[in-house]
Coordinates of C-alpha atoms in Angstrom, one line a residue:
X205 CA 90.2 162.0 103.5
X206 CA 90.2 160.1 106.9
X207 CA 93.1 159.1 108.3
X208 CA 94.2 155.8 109.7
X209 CA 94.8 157.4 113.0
X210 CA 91.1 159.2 113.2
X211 CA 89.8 155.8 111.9
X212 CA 91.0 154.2 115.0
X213 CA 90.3 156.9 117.4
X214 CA 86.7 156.4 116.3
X215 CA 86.0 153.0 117.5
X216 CA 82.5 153.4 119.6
X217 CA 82.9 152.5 123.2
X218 CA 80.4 150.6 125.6
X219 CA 80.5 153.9 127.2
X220 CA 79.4 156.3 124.0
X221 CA 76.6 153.6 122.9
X222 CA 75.3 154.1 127.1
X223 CA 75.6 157.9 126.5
X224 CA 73.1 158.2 123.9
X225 CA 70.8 155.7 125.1
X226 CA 70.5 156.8 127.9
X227 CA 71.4 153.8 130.5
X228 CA 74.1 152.3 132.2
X229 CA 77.1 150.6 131.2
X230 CA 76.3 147.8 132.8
X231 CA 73.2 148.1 130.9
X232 CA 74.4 147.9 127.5
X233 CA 77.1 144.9 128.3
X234 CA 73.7 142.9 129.2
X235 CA 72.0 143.8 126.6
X236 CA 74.6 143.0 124.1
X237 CA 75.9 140.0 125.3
X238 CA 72.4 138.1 125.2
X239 CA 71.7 138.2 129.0
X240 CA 69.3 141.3 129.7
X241 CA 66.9 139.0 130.8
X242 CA 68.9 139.0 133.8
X243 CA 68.1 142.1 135.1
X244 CA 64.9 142.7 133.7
X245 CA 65.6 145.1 131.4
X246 CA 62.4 146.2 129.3
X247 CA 62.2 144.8 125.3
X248 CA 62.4 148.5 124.5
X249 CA 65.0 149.2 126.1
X250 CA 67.0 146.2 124.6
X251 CA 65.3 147.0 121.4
X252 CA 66.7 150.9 121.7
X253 CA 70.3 149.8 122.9
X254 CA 70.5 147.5 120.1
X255 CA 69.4 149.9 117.8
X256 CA 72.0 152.6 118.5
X257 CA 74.9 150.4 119.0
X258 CA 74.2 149.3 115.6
X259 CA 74.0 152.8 114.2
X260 CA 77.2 153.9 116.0
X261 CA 79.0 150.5 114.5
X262 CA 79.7 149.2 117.7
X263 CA 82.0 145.9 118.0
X264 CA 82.9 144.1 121.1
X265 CA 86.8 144.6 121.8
X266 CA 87.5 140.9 121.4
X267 CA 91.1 141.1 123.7
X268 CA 89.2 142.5 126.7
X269 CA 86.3 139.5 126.4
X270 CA 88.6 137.1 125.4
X271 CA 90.8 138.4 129.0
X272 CA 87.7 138.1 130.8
X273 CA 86.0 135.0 129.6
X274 CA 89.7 133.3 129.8
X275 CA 89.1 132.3 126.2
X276 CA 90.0 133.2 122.7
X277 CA 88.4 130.4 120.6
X278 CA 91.7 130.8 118.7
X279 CA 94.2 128.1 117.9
X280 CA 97.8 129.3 117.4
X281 CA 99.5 126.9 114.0
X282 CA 103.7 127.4 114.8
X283 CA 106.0 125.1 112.6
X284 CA 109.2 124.5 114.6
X285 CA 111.2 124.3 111.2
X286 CA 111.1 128.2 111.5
X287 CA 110.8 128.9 107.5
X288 CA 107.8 129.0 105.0
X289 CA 108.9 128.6 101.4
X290 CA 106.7 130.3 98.4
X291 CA 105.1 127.1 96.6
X292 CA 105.0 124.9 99.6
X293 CA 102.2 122.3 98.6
X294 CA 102.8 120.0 101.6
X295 CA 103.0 123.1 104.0
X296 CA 99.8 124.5 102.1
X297 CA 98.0 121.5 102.3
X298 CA 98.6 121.1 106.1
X299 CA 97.6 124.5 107.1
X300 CA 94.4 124.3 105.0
X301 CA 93.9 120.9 106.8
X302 CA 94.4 122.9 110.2
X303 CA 92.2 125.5 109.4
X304 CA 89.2 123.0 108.9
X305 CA 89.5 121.3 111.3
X306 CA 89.6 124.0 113.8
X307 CA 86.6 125.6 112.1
X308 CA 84.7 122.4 112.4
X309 CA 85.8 122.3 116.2
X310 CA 85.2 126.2 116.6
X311 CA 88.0 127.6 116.5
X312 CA 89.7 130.0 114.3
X313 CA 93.5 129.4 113.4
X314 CA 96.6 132.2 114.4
X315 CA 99.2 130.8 112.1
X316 CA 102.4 132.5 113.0
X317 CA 104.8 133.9 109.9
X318 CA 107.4 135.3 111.7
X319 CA 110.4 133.3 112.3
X320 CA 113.2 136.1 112.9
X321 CA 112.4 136.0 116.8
X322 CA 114.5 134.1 119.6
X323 CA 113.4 130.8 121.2
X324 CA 112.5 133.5 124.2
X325 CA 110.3 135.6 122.3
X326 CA 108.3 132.8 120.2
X327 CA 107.5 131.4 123.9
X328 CA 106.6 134.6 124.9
X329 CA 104.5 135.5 122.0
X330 CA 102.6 132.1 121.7
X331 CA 101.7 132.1 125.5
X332 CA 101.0 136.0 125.3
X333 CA 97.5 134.9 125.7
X334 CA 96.3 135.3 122.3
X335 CA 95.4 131.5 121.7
X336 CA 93.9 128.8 124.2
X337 CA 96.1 126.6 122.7
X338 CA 98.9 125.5 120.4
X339 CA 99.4 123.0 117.6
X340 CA 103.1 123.0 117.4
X341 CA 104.5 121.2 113.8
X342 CA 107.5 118.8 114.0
X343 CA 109.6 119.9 116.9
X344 CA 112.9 118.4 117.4
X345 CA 113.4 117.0 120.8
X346 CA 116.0 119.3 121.7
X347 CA 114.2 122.8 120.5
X348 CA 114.7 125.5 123.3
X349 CA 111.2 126.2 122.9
X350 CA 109.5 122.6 123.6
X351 CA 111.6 123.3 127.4
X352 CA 110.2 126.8 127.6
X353 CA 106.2 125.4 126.5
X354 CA 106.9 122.9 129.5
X355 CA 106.8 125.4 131.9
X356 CA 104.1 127.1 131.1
X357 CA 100.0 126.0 131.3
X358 CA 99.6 126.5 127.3
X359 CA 98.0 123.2 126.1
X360 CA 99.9 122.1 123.6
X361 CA 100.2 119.2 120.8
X362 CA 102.7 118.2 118.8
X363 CA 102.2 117.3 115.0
X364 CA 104.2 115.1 113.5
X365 CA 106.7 115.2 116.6
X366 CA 107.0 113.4 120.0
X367 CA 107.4 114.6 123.4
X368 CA 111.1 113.1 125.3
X369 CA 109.7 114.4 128.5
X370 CA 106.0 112.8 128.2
X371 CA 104.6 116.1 128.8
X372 CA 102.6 117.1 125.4
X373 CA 100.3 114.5 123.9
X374 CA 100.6 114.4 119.7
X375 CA 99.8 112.8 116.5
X376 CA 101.5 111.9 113.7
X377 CA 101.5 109.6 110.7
X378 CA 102.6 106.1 111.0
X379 CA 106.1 106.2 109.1
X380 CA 107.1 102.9 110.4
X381 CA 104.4 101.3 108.5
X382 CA 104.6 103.3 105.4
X383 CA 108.5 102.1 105.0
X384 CA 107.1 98.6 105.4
X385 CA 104.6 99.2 102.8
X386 CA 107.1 100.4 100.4
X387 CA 109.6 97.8 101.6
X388 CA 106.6 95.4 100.8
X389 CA 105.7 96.5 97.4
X390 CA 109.0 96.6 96.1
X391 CA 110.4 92.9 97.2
X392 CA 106.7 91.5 95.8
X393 CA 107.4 93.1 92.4
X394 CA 111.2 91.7 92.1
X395 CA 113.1 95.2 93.3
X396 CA 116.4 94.3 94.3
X397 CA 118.4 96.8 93.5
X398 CA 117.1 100.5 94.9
X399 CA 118.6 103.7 95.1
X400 CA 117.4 106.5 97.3
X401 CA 116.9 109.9 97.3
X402 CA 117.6 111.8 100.3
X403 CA 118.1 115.4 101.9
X404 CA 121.0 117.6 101.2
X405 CA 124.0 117.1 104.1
X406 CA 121.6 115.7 106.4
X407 CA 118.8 118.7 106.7
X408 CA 115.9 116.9 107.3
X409 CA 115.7 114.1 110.2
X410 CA 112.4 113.0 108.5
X411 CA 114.5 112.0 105.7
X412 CA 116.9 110.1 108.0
X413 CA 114.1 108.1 109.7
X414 CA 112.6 107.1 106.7
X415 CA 115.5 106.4 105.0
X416 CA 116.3 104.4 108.0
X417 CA 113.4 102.6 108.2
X418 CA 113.4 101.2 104.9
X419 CA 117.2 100.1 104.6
X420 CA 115.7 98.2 108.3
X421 CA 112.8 96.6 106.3
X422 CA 114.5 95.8 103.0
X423 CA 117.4 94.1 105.2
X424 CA 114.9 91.8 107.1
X425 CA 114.0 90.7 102.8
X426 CA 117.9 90.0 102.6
X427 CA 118.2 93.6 100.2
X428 CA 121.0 95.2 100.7
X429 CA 121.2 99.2 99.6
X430 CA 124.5 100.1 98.7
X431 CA 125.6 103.3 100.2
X432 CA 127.1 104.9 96.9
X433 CA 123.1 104.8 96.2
X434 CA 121.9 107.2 99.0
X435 CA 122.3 110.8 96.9
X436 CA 121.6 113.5 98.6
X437 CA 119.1 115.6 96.9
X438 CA 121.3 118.6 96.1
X439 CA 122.9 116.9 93.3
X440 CA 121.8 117.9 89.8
X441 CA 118.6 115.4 89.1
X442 CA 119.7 114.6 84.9
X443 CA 123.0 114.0 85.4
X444 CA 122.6 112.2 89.1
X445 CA 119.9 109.5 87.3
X446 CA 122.5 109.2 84.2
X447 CA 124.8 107.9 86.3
X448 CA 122.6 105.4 87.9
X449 CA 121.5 104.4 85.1
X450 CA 124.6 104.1 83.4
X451 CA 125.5 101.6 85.7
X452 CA 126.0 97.9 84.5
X453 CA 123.5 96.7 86.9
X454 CA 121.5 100.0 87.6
X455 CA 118.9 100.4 90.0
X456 CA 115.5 99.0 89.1
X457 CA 113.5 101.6 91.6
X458 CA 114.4 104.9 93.1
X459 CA 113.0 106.2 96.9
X460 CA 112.8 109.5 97.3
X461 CA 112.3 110.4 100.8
X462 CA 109.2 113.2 100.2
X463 CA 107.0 113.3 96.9
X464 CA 108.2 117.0 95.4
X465 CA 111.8 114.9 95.1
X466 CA 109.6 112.2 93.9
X467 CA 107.7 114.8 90.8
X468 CA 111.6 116.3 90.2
X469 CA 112.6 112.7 89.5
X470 CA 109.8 111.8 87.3
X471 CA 110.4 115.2 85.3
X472 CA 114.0 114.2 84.7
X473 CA 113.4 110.9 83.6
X474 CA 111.5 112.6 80.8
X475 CA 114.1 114.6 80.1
X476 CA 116.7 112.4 79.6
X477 CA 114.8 109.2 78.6
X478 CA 114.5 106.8 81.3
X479 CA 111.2 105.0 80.7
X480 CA 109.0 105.2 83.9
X481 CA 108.3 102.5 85.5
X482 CA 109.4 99.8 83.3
X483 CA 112.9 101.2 83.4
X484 CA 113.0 102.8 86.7
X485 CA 110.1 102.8 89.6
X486 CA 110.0 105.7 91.1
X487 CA 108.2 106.3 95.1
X488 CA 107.5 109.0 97.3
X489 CA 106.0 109.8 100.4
X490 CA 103.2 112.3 101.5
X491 CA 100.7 111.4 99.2
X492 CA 101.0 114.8 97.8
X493 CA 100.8 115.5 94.1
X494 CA 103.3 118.5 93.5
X495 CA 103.3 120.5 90.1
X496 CA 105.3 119.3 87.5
X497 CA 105.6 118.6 83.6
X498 CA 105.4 114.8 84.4
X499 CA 102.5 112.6 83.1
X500 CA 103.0 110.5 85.6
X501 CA 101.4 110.4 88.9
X502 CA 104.1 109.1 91.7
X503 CA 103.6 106.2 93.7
X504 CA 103.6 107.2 97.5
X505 CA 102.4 106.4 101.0
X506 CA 99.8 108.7 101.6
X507 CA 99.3 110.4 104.3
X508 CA 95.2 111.7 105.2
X509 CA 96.2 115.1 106.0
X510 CA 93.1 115.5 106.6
X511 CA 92.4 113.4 109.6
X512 CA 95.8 114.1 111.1
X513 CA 94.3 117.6 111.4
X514 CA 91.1 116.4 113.3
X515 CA 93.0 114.5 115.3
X516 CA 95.5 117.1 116.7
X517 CA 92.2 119.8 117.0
X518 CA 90.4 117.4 119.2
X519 CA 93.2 116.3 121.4
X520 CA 94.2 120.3 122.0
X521 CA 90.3 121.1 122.2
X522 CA 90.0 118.3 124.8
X523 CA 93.1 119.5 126.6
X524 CA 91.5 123.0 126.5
X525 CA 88.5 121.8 128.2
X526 CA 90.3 119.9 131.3
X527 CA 91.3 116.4 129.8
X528 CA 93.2 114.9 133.0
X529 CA 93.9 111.2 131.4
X530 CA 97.1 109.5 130.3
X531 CA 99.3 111.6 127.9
X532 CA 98.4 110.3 124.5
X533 CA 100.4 109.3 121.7
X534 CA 98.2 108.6 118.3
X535 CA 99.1 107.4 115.5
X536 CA 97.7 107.5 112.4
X537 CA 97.8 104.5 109.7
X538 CA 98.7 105.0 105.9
X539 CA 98.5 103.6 102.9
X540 CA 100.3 103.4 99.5
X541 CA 99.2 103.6 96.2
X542 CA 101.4 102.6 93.0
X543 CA 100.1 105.8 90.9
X544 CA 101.6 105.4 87.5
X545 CA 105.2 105.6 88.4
X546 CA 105.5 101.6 90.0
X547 CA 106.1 98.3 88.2
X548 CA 107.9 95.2 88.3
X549 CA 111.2 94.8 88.1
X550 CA 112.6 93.5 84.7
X551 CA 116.0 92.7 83.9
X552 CA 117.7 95.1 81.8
X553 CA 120.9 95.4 80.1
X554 CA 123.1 98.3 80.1
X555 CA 121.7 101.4 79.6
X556 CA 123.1 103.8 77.0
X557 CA 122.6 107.0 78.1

């Protein structure tokens, strides 16, 4: 049996593949990098070097090109929320996006898994020269390691994130206008009274903005949302949707601030009997269709994952390649769809559950 250590210890060298074809080094790097032409080297002798590189199963070592060429064609993927979690369909969906798009552009994609390092090390791992550049997902303004990227000569863009110091360009969805487009729908089908769904103690600023944004819009509509109606989504869905329900004017639609809240919803509602949408409308965001037991399909801006992918590709590829203009800052524009979880508002009268 080989071992792993012989198997390594075998990798043919530039120098071996000159050795038994008799020619230079320098020879062989010509040859095999397309540009033998160059220095006149005869067809045979290409023909011969080709021949025995291929026998000895010679591969280029990509680190040492990649160091002398000053390019990797590799795009590192980092999420500044520092955790992956098993089933992740919006996460899943992104990276697929990513990887794509950076195919289409040329690229292949480093998406780094290891989020046990320091601030220090992260920096010093994705400017470690294994990537030309780096698509870096939802940073907080305040992350240690947006300060330590601006010191260094990585290009960089930010997804779904902004740049306090102007430094970085980026792209992200347009969440102002999806809150409006919710806002919209739901005072043009009678909503008046909504509850929301939100993150647990405040873990998500995403959930804060949007959940900002719409009180903001629904108030400009003269629509109040009462605070004892923002839940945090730790609570227990059944019993959480009970009580709202069992209120004597309950809430006629229900926001939840991403769309796997949004299919947990709908799955209770089943459970325990709330008929959706004529009872309750239910809304997400993300335009992401998580697994669940649900019929239903949830109403949600959607987001073309997609094209936000493109986007962020070109703008690093164009970085990359010496783009000295203004910093840019694009947006991307959504739209919502009603699915089969989003109806008018009817009055009701006391539920009984």
């Amino acid at each position: 049996m080989v071992k792993v250590a012989d198997r390594q210890a075998e990798r043919t060298t530039l120098l071996q593949v000159a050795a038994v074809a008799g020619v230079s080094v320098s020879t062989v790097s010509l040859v095999l990098a397309g540009k033998a032409g160059h220095r006149r080297i005869s067809e045979d002798t290409r023909a011969r070097v080709r021949k025995i590189a291929e026998d000895l199963n010679y591969a280029p070592n990509l680190l040492t090109r990649s160091l002398r060429r000053g390019r990797t064609h590799v795009l590192s993927f980092y999420s500044a929320f520092r955790h992956r979690e098993q089933a992740d369909v919006y996460m899943d969906t992104l990276s697929s996006a990513i990887e794509m798009a950076g195919g289409e552009a040329g690229y292949d994609i480093l998406v780094h898994c290891n989020f046990n390092r320091s601030s220090k090390e992260i920096y010093q791992f994705l400017n470690g020269g294994l990537a030309d550049g780096l698509i870096l997902f939802a940073p907080q303004s305040d992350d240690p390691l947006l300060a330590l990227l601006h010191k260094s000569s990585l290009p960089v863009v930010l997804l779904n994130g902004r740049d306090p110091a102007k430094i970085f360009p980026s792209v992200a969805d347009d969440v102002e206008l999806g809150m409006r487009l919710i806002a919209k729908e739901l005072v043009e089908t009678g909503h008046r009274r909504i509850a929301v769904l939100t993150a647990k103690d405040g873990q998500a600023r995403d959930a804060d903005t949007r959940v900002g944004l719409l009180r903001a819009a629904l108030l400009e509509s003269g629509i109040s949302i009462p605070s004892r109606w923002v839940r945090p989504s730790g609570e227990h869905a059944n019993e959480l949707l009970k009580e709202l329900m069992s209120e004597p004017e309950p809430p006629t639609a229900l926001f939840c601030w991403h769309d796997q809240l949004a299919y947990g919803a709908l799955a209770s509602c089943d459970e325990v009997g709330i008929d959706v949408p004529r009872q309750l409308s239910i809304v997400g965001y993300d335009g992401i269709h998580w697994p669940s037991p649900t019929r239903h399909m949830a109403a949600s801006v959607r987001v073309d994952q997609s094209t936000l992918a493109r986007i962020a590709v070109r703008i690093l590829d164009e970085t990359i390649n010496g783009y000295g203009g203004p910093i840019r800052e694009e947006v991307l524009p959504v739209t919502f769809s009603t699915g089969t979880s989003f109806g008018s508002a009817f009055p009701l009268q006391r539920s009984n559950l």
